[in-house]
Structure formats: structure tokens, C-alpha cells
Amino acid sequence: MSLTPADLRAAALRTLTPAPGVQAALDRLGFVQADPIRAPARAQDLTLMARVKDYRAGDLERLYPTLDAEEDIIPNYGFVTRDVQRLLHPREVPPTRVEREHPGLIADVRAVLHERGEVHPRDVIAALGTRRASNYWGGNSQATTRALDAIHYRGEARIVRRDGGVRVYGLAPHLDALRADPLTTPDRLREVVRLLARLYGPLPEASLRYLTSLSGYGLPHLRVDLRSALRDALKGELEGARVDGVPYVWAPGDHPGDAPAPRGVRIVNPFDPLVWDRRRFEHLHGWAYRFEAYTPAPKRTMGYYALPLLHAGRAVGWANLSVGGPSGGGGTLTAGIGLRPGVRRTSAFTAALDRELDRHRAFLNAAQVAVSFDQT
């Protein structure tokens, strides 16, 4: 049986299968991308809210010390389970920019961390003084904080919690043990490719190649081997088919033809696995979604942080959400809805949208919802 874009849309929606709790959602996903923008909430909270009943903004940060979760990078920065983190370490890292600019600083910061066991970046600044280092965006930042980041990336530290969104660093004995007895390289790379195909699939083969390339940041010394592992998986383990001439792939056992027909309205964040791949989005939904937070305001067509809006599995527009009123909750969730040309606001659509916005109202601790539409 040949597959259609509708089959692929239905299969993609399986990533939103409800989980009984935060840990169960993390276990199922393996990786949740993080982003600091709160419009209306951080991406990691929006991703989990889409899958966990009664999830509230900030729950991940609140629960993090009790979870089997670590902050790490694959294919972007975010949260992984320790099973996934085992695929990323030991990580061999060349000297970083802060090491070249401040020789000896890493050793000094490491000594402070080992002496105290747990440090906030301001503690290290207080101990070692203020120093500046160039960052990857062309500006300057605290050299000691950059050194903490480098130590974390090397696997010599872990994030133990966040203090108002700021990472607090601690020792990582579980990674010391992993360095002493790591998984074999072929096992690590095979599981990385499988994770990407399962989390983002079904997806175009070209998109899986891009995700694998990005995952080189998590496995910097194994980039070439990772590409080889992908080639082997495409020839063997992964399944696939051409849809509209586009080669798609997916993990074994996730055949798109088995997915139930999607129903209802869902609003997801720009980094959610459901919409992360813009190549797949445009092919399956027929229009190009753009993340415009870094686009100058006069050039935006959807909004600063427009959230893709799907009805019955098809992306039909976007939502810009914000909460006004008391900072402690009880304000109004304002929802600006943009719909694609030809999308009808039927009674079924409106009722489903109201239910989805009410979920977001509870998630954001707002008292009421105010909706406006912008049909383009």
C-alpha cells in the first residue's frame, strides 16, 4: 500500500501520545529541546505540556532534581534521560575559546567546583573575580561562566538544578563511572541514529541527515563515524518509502500506515518534535512556517513566537499567546489566532480550539481566555 501525506501527518501526531507523568514523557521522548524564550512559556515546558495532563509551566524546573534527567546536547541543547546521556559520553572535546583566551582558568574553576561540590556562576565570580571572554555571538560574557559551561560539556559537571532559570553546577560522578566503562562506539552511534529517527520520524531522509550532522555537537570526536552509522542504518535497520517523490524514513515498528486518524486542535511550540523539521512541515502541510523571534518586527508575518496550530493533524495556522495581569496568576490569556486562507471556523473547529486554549490557560495559571482572529 502506497503512503500519502495524510498517512505521514497522522504518524507524526503519535509523538503527542499522552504520558502519565513528566518522567514517562521524558522516557518516551529521550530528548526535549530547551529554549529560554518565554512567550508564553519556555519550549521545554510547552513540549511537556502537550503530552502530560495537568502539566504546569515551570514543572520541569521544579521537578528536575527528582527526575532521571540531565541537561546535555543532542541534537540541540536540552534535557535527556541518563540512558540517552550514556550515548554521549565520554566526550572528547578540543580546547575551547575560553581556554585559549584564559589559560589555566578551567583548572581554577574546576578546583572551586570540587572544593564546594555545587556552585552558582556568581559563586565562581566571587571566588575568582570578573573576567570577560568572547562568545559565539560576537559579544562578551563572563569567562568563569563560560568555563563552567566547558566543564559541563566535557562531562566533568552536571546541572543539579536551576535558580531562577540560571544553571547551578555540581559534580557528576555518574559520568566518571561511564568514562571508566563506556558503551562501544558502534552501539552508541547506532542508538543515536535510532533515537533521532524515532523522535522526529517519519521524516525526509535529508532531514535525518541534517539532524545527524547537528548531533555531532553532542559527539564532536565521532562526527565521521556518526555519518557512517547513518549510512549503515539507511541501508539496513531503518524503514522508508517515497511519498510524492520525497524519500521518507522511520524507525522499525513505526510504520506510518498504522497511525489512527488525528482529531481535534493542538497548539505546539516551534521546537516541538512534531513541527521542528521545517522541510517536513512544508511538504506535509503545504505552507512554510517560520520562527520569527529573531526577525525584525516590521518583517514578521506571523508574530514574535507564533505557535503552530493543527486541526485534525493538518497545520491550519498559528497562535500568539500571552498572559497579562498579576504576576502570581489569575490574569488573562490573550490568544491571537492566525488562520491560513480557506480555513473555515466551523463550530467543531471553534469548540476544539476553545478546549485547547483552556488547557493552555490552566498551564499558564490564567483565569480566563480572550481570543481574536486574523484571517490572512
PDB file of N, CA, C and O in Angstrom, residues 169-235:
ATOM      1  N   TYR A 169      25.695  24.308  39.004  1.00  0.00           N
ATOM      2  CA  TYR A 169      26.553  23.199  38.601  1.00  0.00           C
ATOM      3  C   TYR A 169      26.975  22.365  39.807  1.00  0.00           C
ATOM      4  O   TYR A 169      27.193  22.884  40.896  1.00  0.00           O
ATOM      5  N   GLY A 170      27.088  21.071  39.561  1.00  0.00           N
ATOM      6  CA  GLY A 170      27.571  20.175  40.604  1.00  0.00           C
ATOM      7  C   GLY A 170      28.459  19.102  40.001  1.00  0.00           C
ATOM      8  O   GLY A 170      28.661  19.035  38.783  1.00  0.00           O
ATOM      9  N   LEU A 171      28.997  18.258  40.848  1.00  0.00           N
ATOM     10  CA  LEU A 171      29.843  17.159  40.389  1.00  0.00           C
ATOM     11  C   LEU A 171      28.992  16.097  39.679  1.00  0.00           C
ATOM     12  O   LEU A 171      27.789  15.995  39.915  1.00  0.00           O
ATOM     13  N   ALA A 172      29.634  15.319  38.824  1.00  0.00           N
ATOM     14  CA  ALA A 172      28.918  14.322  38.018  1.00  0.00           C
ATOM     15  C   ALA A 172      29.588  12.961  38.138  1.00  0.00           C
ATOM     16  O   ALA A 172      30.177  12.459  37.179  1.00  0.00           O
ATOM     17  N   PRO A 173      29.492  12.321  39.315  1.00  0.00           N
ATOM     18  CA  PRO A 173      30.160  11.023  39.479  1.00  0.00           C
ATOM     19  C   PRO A 173      29.627   9.950  38.540  1.00  0.00           C
ATOM     20  O   PRO A 173      30.360   9.019  38.181  1.00  0.00           O
ATOM     21  N   HIS A 174      28.374  10.061  38.117  1.00  0.00           N
ATOM     22  CA  HIS A 174      27.845   9.048  37.201  1.00  0.00           C
ATOM     23  C   HIS A 174      28.562   9.096  35.856  1.00  0.00           C
ATOM     24  O   HIS A 174      28.708   8.077  35.183  1.00  0.00           O
ATOM     25  N   LEU A 175      29.056  10.285  35.457  1.00  0.00           N
ATOM     26  CA  LEU A 175      29.805  10.380  34.210  1.00  0.00           C
ATOM     27  C   LEU A 175      31.251   9.912  34.398  1.00  0.00           C
ATOM     28  O   LEU A 175      31.863   9.409  33.450  1.00  0.00           O
ATOM     29  N   ASP A 176      31.787  10.058  35.608  1.00  0.00           N
ATOM     30  CA  ASP A 176      33.113   9.479  35.885  1.00  0.00           C
ATOM     31  C   ASP A 176      33.061   7.966  35.708  1.00  0.00           C
ATOM     32  O   ASP A 176      33.951   7.363  35.096  1.00  0.00           O
ATOM     33  N   ALA A 177      31.997   7.345  36.218  1.00  0.00           N
ATOM     34  CA  ALA A 177      31.853   5.897  36.096  1.00  0.00           C
ATOM     35  C   ALA A 177      31.675   5.487  34.640  1.00  0.00           C
ATOM     36  O   ALA A 177      32.187   4.446  34.207  1.00  0.00           O
ATOM     37  N   LEU A 178      30.967   6.315  33.878  1.00  0.00           N
ATOM     38  CA  LEU A 178      30.744   5.992  32.472  1.00  0.00           C
ATOM     39  C   LEU A 178      32.038   6.080  31.670  1.00  0.00           C
ATOM     40  O   LEU A 178      32.279   5.285  30.757  1.00  0.00           O
ATOM     41  N   ARG A 179      32.886   7.029  32.039  1.00  0.00           N
ATOM     42  CA  ARG A 179      34.181   7.119  31.346  1.00  0.00           C
ATOM     43  C   ARG A 179      35.017   5.871  31.605  1.00  0.00           C
ATOM     44  O   ARG A 179      35.799   5.448  30.749  1.00  0.00           O
ATOM     45  N   ALA A 180      34.847   5.298  32.776  1.00  0.00           N
ATOM     46  CA  ALA A 180      35.627   4.104  33.109  1.00  0.00           C
ATOM     47  C   ALA A 180      35.108   2.864  32.383  1.00  0.00           C
ATOM     48  O   ALA A 180      35.867   1.925  32.129  1.00  0.00           O
ATOM     49  N   ASP A 181      33.803   2.876  32.030  1.00  0.00           N
ATOM     50  CA  ASP A 181      33.225   1.695  31.385  1.00  0.00           C
ATOM     51  C   ASP A 181      32.187   2.147  30.354  1.00  0.00           C
ATOM     52  O   ASP A 181      30.982   1.957  30.537  1.00  0.00           O
ATOM     53  N   PRO A 182      32.651   2.735  29.241  1.00  0.00           N
ATOM     54  CA  PRO A 182      31.707   3.273  28.262  1.00  0.00           C
ATOM     55  C   PRO A 182      31.104   2.190  27.373  1.00  0.00           C
ATOM     56  O   PRO A 182      31.629   1.074  27.278  1.00  0.00           O
ATOM     57  N   LEU A 183      30.002   2.552  26.726  1.00  0.00           N
ATOM     58  CA  LEU A 183      29.457   1.704  25.677  1.00  0.00           C
ATOM     59  C   LEU A 183      30.438   1.676  24.504  1.00  0.00           C
ATOM     60  O   LEU A 183      31.248   2.590  24.340  1.00  0.00           O
ATOM     61  N   THR A 184      30.337   0.660  23.680  1.00  0.00           N
ATOM     62  CA  THR A 184      31.188   0.632  22.486  1.00  0.00           C
ATOM     63  C   THR A 184      30.737   1.722  21.529  1.00  0.00           C
ATOM     64  O   THR A 184      29.563   2.119  21.514  1.00  0.00           O
ATOM     65  N   THR A 185      31.662   2.216  20.728  1.00  0.00           N
ATOM     66  CA  THR A 185      31.332   3.274  19.771  1.00  0.00           C
ATOM     67  C   THR A 185      30.229   2.853  18.802  1.00  0.00           C
ATOM     68  O   THR A 185      29.280   3.623  18.584  1.00  0.00           O
ATOM     69  N   PRO A 186      30.261   1.659  18.197  1.00  0.00           N
ATOM     70  CA  PRO A 186      29.161   1.279  17.300  1.00  0.00           C
ATOM     71  C   PRO A 186      27.803   1.266  17.993  1.00  0.00           C
ATOM     72  O   PRO A 186      26.799   1.698  17.407  1.00  0.00           O
ATOM     73  N   ASP A 187      27.753   0.799  19.247  1.00  0.00           N
ATOM     74  CA  ASP A 187      26.482   0.784  19.976  1.00  0.00           C
ATOM     75  C   ASP A 187      25.991   2.207  20.229  1.00  0.00           C
ATOM     76  O   ASP A 187      24.792   2.501  20.091  1.00  0.00           O
ATOM     77  N   ARG A 188      26.873   3.090  20.617  1.00  0.00           N
ATOM     78  CA  ARG A 188      26.493   4.475  20.879  1.00  0.00           C
ATOM     79  C   ARG A 188      25.902   5.121  19.632  1.00  0.00           C
ATOM     80  O   ARG A 188      24.819   5.728  19.672  1.00  0.00           O
ATOM     81  N   LEU A 189      26.592   4.980  18.510  1.00  0.00           N
ATOM     82  CA  LEU A 189      26.169   5.666  17.296  1.00  0.00           C
ATOM     83  C   LEU A 189      24.891   5.061  16.722  1.00  0.00           C
ATOM     84  O   LEU A 189      24.018   5.789  16.228  1.00  0.00           O
ATOM     85  N   ARG A 190      24.770   3.759  16.795  1.00  0.00           N
ATOM     86  CA  ARG A 190      23.547   3.119  16.303  1.00  0.00           C
ATOM     87  C   ARG A 190      22.334   3.611  17.089  1.00  0.00           C
ATOM     88  O   ARG A 190      21.276   3.907  16.517  1.00  0.00           O
ATOM     89  N   GLU A 191      22.475   3.725  18.405  1.00  0.00           N
ATOM     90  CA  GLU A 191      21.363   4.178  19.228  1.00  0.00           C
ATOM     91  C   GLU A 191      21.042   5.653  19.004  1.00  0.00           C
ATOM     92  O   GLU A 191      19.876   6.061  19.102  1.00  0.00           O
ATOM     93  N   VAL A 192      22.051   6.464  18.720  1.00  0.00           N
ATOM     94  CA  VAL A 192      21.799   7.876  18.425  1.00  0.00           C
ATOM     95  C   VAL A 192      20.948   8.007  17.166  1.00  0.00           C
ATOM     96  O   VAL A 192      19.952   8.753  17.138  1.00  0.00           O
ATOM     97  N   VAL A 193      21.314   7.310  16.105  1.00  0.00           N
ATOM     98  CA  VAL A 193      20.544   7.373  14.865  1.00  0.00           C
ATOM     99  C   VAL A 193      19.122   6.868  15.096  1.00  0.00           C
ATOM    100  O   VAL A 193      18.144   7.453  14.621  1.00  0.00           O
ATOM    101  N   ARG A 194      18.981   5.800  15.859  1.00  0.00           N
ATOM    102  CA  ARG A 194      17.661   5.236  16.148  1.00  0.00           C
ATOM    103  C   ARG A 194      16.814   6.239  16.931  1.00  0.00           C
ATOM    104  O   ARG A 194      15.614   6.390  16.672  1.00  0.00           O
ATOM    105  N   LEU A 195      17.426   6.914  17.907  1.00  0.00           N
ATOM    106  CA  LEU A 195      16.709   7.921  18.691  1.00  0.00           C
ATOM    107  C   LEU A 195      16.176   9.033  17.791  1.00  0.00           C
ATOM    108  O   LEU A 195      15.017   9.436  17.895  1.00  0.00           O
ATOM    109  N   LEU A 196      17.025   9.554  16.901  1.00  0.00           N
ATOM    110  CA  LEU A 196      16.609  10.644  16.024  1.00  0.00           C
ATOM    111  C   LEU A 196      15.472  10.218  15.104  1.00  0.00           C
ATOM    112  O   LEU A 196      14.511  10.966  14.901  1.00  0.00           O
ATOM    113  N   ALA A 197      15.572   9.008  14.548  1.00  0.00           N
ATOM    114  CA  ALA A 197      14.538   8.523  13.639  1.00  0.00           C
ATOM    115  C   ALA A 197      13.221   8.314  14.375  1.00  0.00           C
ATOM    116  O   ALA A 197      12.137   8.573  13.832  1.00  0.00           O
ATOM    117  N   ARG A 198      13.290   7.849  15.624  1.00  0.00           N
ATOM    118  CA  ARG A 198      12.073   7.607  16.390  1.00  0.00           C
ATOM    119  C   ARG A 198      11.431   8.916  16.849  1.00  0.00           C
ATOM    120  O   ARG A 198      10.214   9.092  16.773  1.00  0.00           O
ATOM    121  N   LEU A 199      12.250   9.853  17.316  1.00  0.00           N
ATOM    122  CA  LEU A 199      11.729  11.087  17.886  1.00  0.00           C
ATOM    123  C   LEU A 199      11.147  12.011  16.827  1.00  0.00           C
ATOM    124  O   LEU A 199      10.091  12.621  17.039  1.00  0.00           O
ATOM    125  N   TYR A 200      11.819  12.128  15.675  1.00  0.00           N
ATOM    126  CA  TYR A 200      11.402  13.092  14.651  1.00  0.00           C
ATOM    127  C   TYR A 200      10.710  12.441  13.456  1.00  0.00           C
ATOM    128  O   TYR A 200      10.229  13.142  12.569  1.00  0.00           O
ATOM    129  N   GLY A 201      10.667  11.111  13.411  1.00  0.00           N
ATOM    130  CA  GLY A 201      10.106  10.437  12.258  1.00  0.00           C
ATOM    131  C   GLY A 201       8.593  10.327  12.299  1.00  0.00           C
ATOM    132  O   GLY A 201       7.968  10.570  13.343  1.00  0.00           O
ATOM    133  N   PRO A 202       8.003   9.932  11.148  1.00  0.00           N
ATOM    134  CA  PRO A 202       8.676   9.756   9.864  1.00  0.00           C
ATOM    135  C   PRO A 202       9.117  11.109   9.315  1.00  0.00           C
ATOM    136  O   PRO A 202       8.393  12.086   9.434  1.00  0.00           O
ATOM    137  N   LEU A 203      10.306  11.149   8.729  1.00  0.00           N
ATOM    138  CA  LEU A 203      10.842  12.407   8.243  1.00  0.00           C
ATOM    139  C   LEU A 203      11.624  12.179   6.957  1.00  0.00           C
ATOM    140  O   LEU A 203      12.070  11.059   6.682  1.00  0.00           O
ATOM    141  N   PRO A 204      11.788  13.237   6.161  1.00  0.00           N
ATOM    142  CA  PRO A 204      12.578  13.081   4.945  1.00  0.00           C
ATOM    143  C   PRO A 204      13.996  12.617   5.264  1.00  0.00           C
ATOM    144  O   PRO A 204      14.582  13.023   6.279  1.00  0.00           O
ATOM    145  N   GLU A 205      14.526  11.792   4.403  1.00  0.00           N
ATOM    146  CA  GLU A 205      15.892  11.297   4.612  1.00  0.00           C
ATOM    147  C   GLU A 205      16.864  12.458   4.744  1.00  0.00           C
ATOM    148  O   GLU A 205      17.788  12.414   5.561  1.00  0.00           O
ATOM    149  N   ALA A 206      16.660  13.528   3.960  1.00  0.00           N
ATOM    150  CA  ALA A 206      17.551  14.693   4.033  1.00  0.00           C
ATOM    151  C   ALA A 206      17.500  15.332   5.414  1.00  0.00           C
ATOM    152  O   ALA A 206      18.516  15.839   5.918  1.00  0.00           O
ATOM    153  N   SER A 207      16.336  15.314   6.046  1.00  0.00           N
ATOM    154  CA  SER A 207      16.212  15.899   7.381  1.00  0.00           C
ATOM    155  C   SER A 207      16.927  15.051   8.423  1.00  0.00           C
ATOM    156  O   SER A 207      17.542  15.583   9.356  1.00  0.00           O
ATOM    157  N   LEU A 208      16.858  13.737   8.278  1.00  0.00           N
ATOM    158  CA  LEU A 208      17.588  12.870   9.208  1.00  0.00           C
ATOM    159  C   LEU A 208      19.088  13.088   9.061  1.00  0.00           C
ATOM    160  O   LEU A 208      19.826  13.060  10.048  1.00  0.00           O
ATOM    161  N   ARG A 209      19.542  13.311   7.846  1.00  0.00           N
ATOM    162  CA  ARG A 209      20.969  13.610   7.646  1.00  0.00           C
ATOM    163  C   ARG A 209      21.344  14.902   8.364  1.00  0.00           C
ATOM    164  O   ARG A 209      22.406  14.995   8.991  1.00  0.00           O
ATOM    165  N   TYR A 210      20.473  15.898   8.299  1.00  0.00           N
ATOM    166  CA  TYR A 210      20.745  17.175   8.972  1.00  0.00           C
ATOM    167  C   TYR A 210      20.753  16.996  10.487  1.00  0.00           C
ATOM    168  O   TYR A 210      21.648  17.508  11.181  1.00  0.00           O
ATOM    169  N   LEU A 211      19.787  16.261  11.025  1.00  0.00           N
ATOM    170  CA  LEU A 211      19.752  16.016  12.465  1.00  0.00           C
ATOM    171  C   LEU A 211      20.989  15.253  12.929  1.00  0.00           C
ATOM    172  O   LEU A 211      21.540  15.531  13.999  1.00  0.00           O
ATOM    173  N   THR A 212      21.428  14.307  12.112  1.00  0.00           N
ATOM    174  CA  THR A 212      22.638  13.557  12.450  1.00  0.00           C
ATOM    175  C   THR A 212      23.847  14.468  12.454  1.00  0.00           C
ATOM    176  O   THR A 212      24.720  14.363  13.325  1.00  0.00           O
ATOM    177  N   SER A 213      23.899  15.384  11.497  1.00  0.00           N
ATOM    178  CA  SER A 213      25.002  16.350  11.465  1.00  0.00           C
ATOM    179  C   SER A 213      24.987  17.231  12.711  1.00  0.00           C
ATOM    180  O   SER A 213      26.033  17.463  13.337  1.00  0.00           O
ATOM    181  N   LEU A 214      23.804  17.717  13.102  1.00  0.00           N
ATOM    182  CA  LEU A 214      23.700  18.530  14.318  1.00  0.00           C
ATOM    183  C   LEU A 214      24.146  17.754  15.546  1.00  0.00           C
ATOM    184  O   LEU A 214      24.735  18.324  16.476  1.00  0.00           O
ATOM    185  N   SER A 215      23.880  16.456  15.560  1.00  0.00           N
ATOM    186  CA  SER A 215      24.244  15.643  16.719  1.00  0.00           C
ATOM    187  C   SER A 215      25.746  15.504  16.872  1.00  0.00           C
ATOM    188  O   SER A 215      26.224  15.021  17.904  1.00  0.00           O
ATOM    189  N   GLY A 216      26.491  15.936  15.869  1.00  0.00           N
ATOM    190  CA  GLY A 216      27.932  15.985  16.011  1.00  0.00           C
ATOM    191  C   GLY A 216      28.390  16.902  17.133  1.00  0.00           C
ATOM    192  O   GLY A 216      29.483  16.734  17.670  1.00  0.00           O
ATOM    193  N   TYR A 217      27.532  17.876  17.525  1.00  0.00           N
ATOM    194  CA  TYR A 217      27.881  18.715  18.670  1.00  0.00           C
ATOM    195  C   TYR A 217      27.861  17.901  19.963  1.00  0.00           C
ATOM    196  O   TYR A 217      28.572  18.216  20.907  1.00  0.00           O
ATOM    197  N   GLY A 218      27.031  16.881  19.995  1.00  0.00           N
ATOM    198  CA  GLY A 218      26.996  16.020  21.167  1.00  0.00           C
ATOM    199  C   GLY A 218      28.085  14.963  21.155  1.00  0.00           C
ATOM    200  O   GLY A 218      28.456  14.429  22.190  1.00  0.00           O
ATOM    201  N   LEU A 219      28.600  14.662  19.953  1.00  0.00           N
ATOM    202  CA  LEU A 219      29.648  13.648  19.781  1.00  0.00           C
ATOM    203  C   LEU A 219      30.751  14.233  18.894  1.00  0.00           C
ATOM    204  O   LEU A 219      30.987  13.750  17.784  1.00  0.00           O
ATOM    205  N   PRO A 220      31.432  15.281  19.361  1.00  0.00           N
ATOM    206  CA  PRO A 220      32.340  16.024  18.481  1.00  0.00           C
ATOM    207  C   PRO A 220      33.484  15.193  17.918  1.00  0.00           C
ATOM    208  O   PRO A 220      33.949  15.456  16.807  1.00  0.00           O
ATOM    209  N   HIS A 221      33.938  14.197  18.653  1.00  0.00           N
ATOM    210  CA  HIS A 221      35.071  13.401  18.180  1.00  0.00           C
ATOM    211  C   HIS A 221      34.626  12.215  17.330  1.00  0.00           C
ATOM    212  O   HIS A 221      35.467  11.454  16.834  1.00  0.00           O
ATOM    213  N   LEU A 222      33.318  12.069  17.145  1.00  0.00           N
ATOM    214  CA  LEU A 222      32.797  10.925  16.393  1.00  0.00           C
ATOM    215  C   LEU A 222      31.935  11.359  15.204  1.00  0.00           C
ATOM    216  O   LEU A 222      31.100  10.597  14.716  1.00  0.00           O
ATOM    217  N   ARG A 223      32.154  12.575  14.724  1.00  0.00           N
ATOM    218  CA  ARG A 223      31.321  13.089  13.628  1.00  0.00           C
ATOM    219  C   ARG A 223      31.384  12.205  12.393  1.00  0.00           C
ATOM    220  O   ARG A 223      30.359  11.875  11.790  1.00  0.00           O
ATOM    221  N   VAL A 224      32.574  11.822  11.996  1.00  0.00           N
ATOM    222  CA  VAL A 224      32.734  10.997  10.792  1.00  0.00           C
ATOM    223  C   VAL A 224      32.091   9.636  11.005  1.00  0.00           C
ATOM    224  O   VAL A 224      31.376   9.115  10.145  1.00  0.00           O
ATOM    225  N   ASP A 225      32.316   9.051  12.164  1.00  0.00           N
ATOM    226  CA  ASP A 225      31.722   7.743  12.478  1.00  0.00           C
ATOM    227  C   ASP A 225      30.202   7.819  12.532  1.00  0.00           C
ATOM    228  O   ASP A 225      29.514   6.862  12.165  1.00  0.00           O
ATOM    229  N   LEU A 226      29.677   8.965  12.981  1.00  0.00           N
ATOM    230  CA  LEU A 226      28.227   9.131  13.058  1.00  0.00           C
ATOM    231  C   LEU A 226      27.617   9.134  11.662  1.00  0.00           C
ATOM    232  O   LEU A 226      26.550   8.535  11.432  1.00  0.00           O
ATOM    233  N   ARG A 227      28.273   9.776  10.725  1.00  0.00           N
ATOM    234  CA  ARG A 227      27.783   9.758   9.342  1.00  0.00           C
ATOM    235  C   ARG A 227      27.801   8.337   8.788  1.00  0.00           C
ATOM    236  O   ARG A 227      26.879   7.924   8.067  1.00  0.00           O
ATOM    237  N   SER A 228      28.819   7.585   9.119  1.00  0.00           N
ATOM    238  CA  SER A 228      28.892   6.189   8.666  1.00  0.00           C
ATOM    239  C   SER A 228      27.769   5.362   9.287  1.00  0.00           C
ATOM    240  O   SER A 228      27.171   4.507   8.621  1.00  0.00           O
ATOM    241  N   ALA A 229      27.478   5.623  10.577  1.00  0.00           N
ATOM    242  CA  ALA A 229      26.396   4.895  11.241  1.00  0.00           C
ATOM    243  C   ALA A 229      25.062   5.197  10.583  1.00  0.00           C
ATOM    244  O   ALA A 229      24.199   4.308  10.451  1.00  0.00           O
ATOM    245  N   LEU A 230      24.863   6.436  10.157  1.00  0.00           N
ATOM    246  CA  LEU A 230      23.625   6.790   9.458  1.00  0.00           C
ATOM    247  C   LEU A 230      23.536   6.048   8.129  1.00  0.00           C
ATOM    248  O   LEU A 230      22.464   5.509   7.783  1.00  0.00           O
ATOM    249  N   ARG A 231      24.626   6.014   7.385  1.00  0.00           N
ATOM    250  CA  ARG A 231      24.611   5.290   6.106  1.00  0.00           C
ATOM    251  C   ARG A 231      24.258   3.816   6.326  1.00  0.00           C
ATOM    252  O   ARG A 231      23.460   3.238   5.580  1.00  0.00           O
ATOM    253  N   ASP A 232      24.819   3.214   7.355  1.00  0.00           N
ATOM    254  CA  ASP A 232      24.522   1.809   7.637  1.00  0.00           C
ATOM    255  C   ASP A 232      23.048   1.629   8.001  1.00  0.00           C
ATOM    256  O   ASP A 232      22.402   0.655   7.575  1.00  0.00           O
ATOM    257  N   ALA A 233      22.507   2.558   8.797  1.00  0.00           N
ATOM    258  CA  ALA A 233      21.108   2.451   9.215  1.00  0.00           C
ATOM    259  C   ALA A 233      20.169   2.605   8.024  1.00  0.00           C
ATOM    260  O   ALA A 233      19.146   1.918   7.933  1.00  0.00           O
ATOM    261  N   LEU A 234      20.499   3.508   7.113  1.00  0.00           N
ATOM    262  CA  LEU A 234      19.661   3.714   5.933  1.00  0.00           C
ATOM    263  C   LEU A 234      19.668   2.490   5.022  1.00  0.00           C
ATOM    264  O   LEU A 234      18.675   2.194   4.346  1.00  0.00           O
ATOM    265  N   LYS A 235      20.775   1.767   5.018  1.00  0.00           N
ATOM    266  CA  LYS A 235      20.869   0.560   4.190  1.00  0.00           C
ATOM    267  C   LYS A 235      20.224  -0.649   4.859  1.00  0.00           C
ATOM    268  O   LYS A 235      19.849  -1.605   4.186  1.00  0.00           O
TER     269      LYS A 235
END
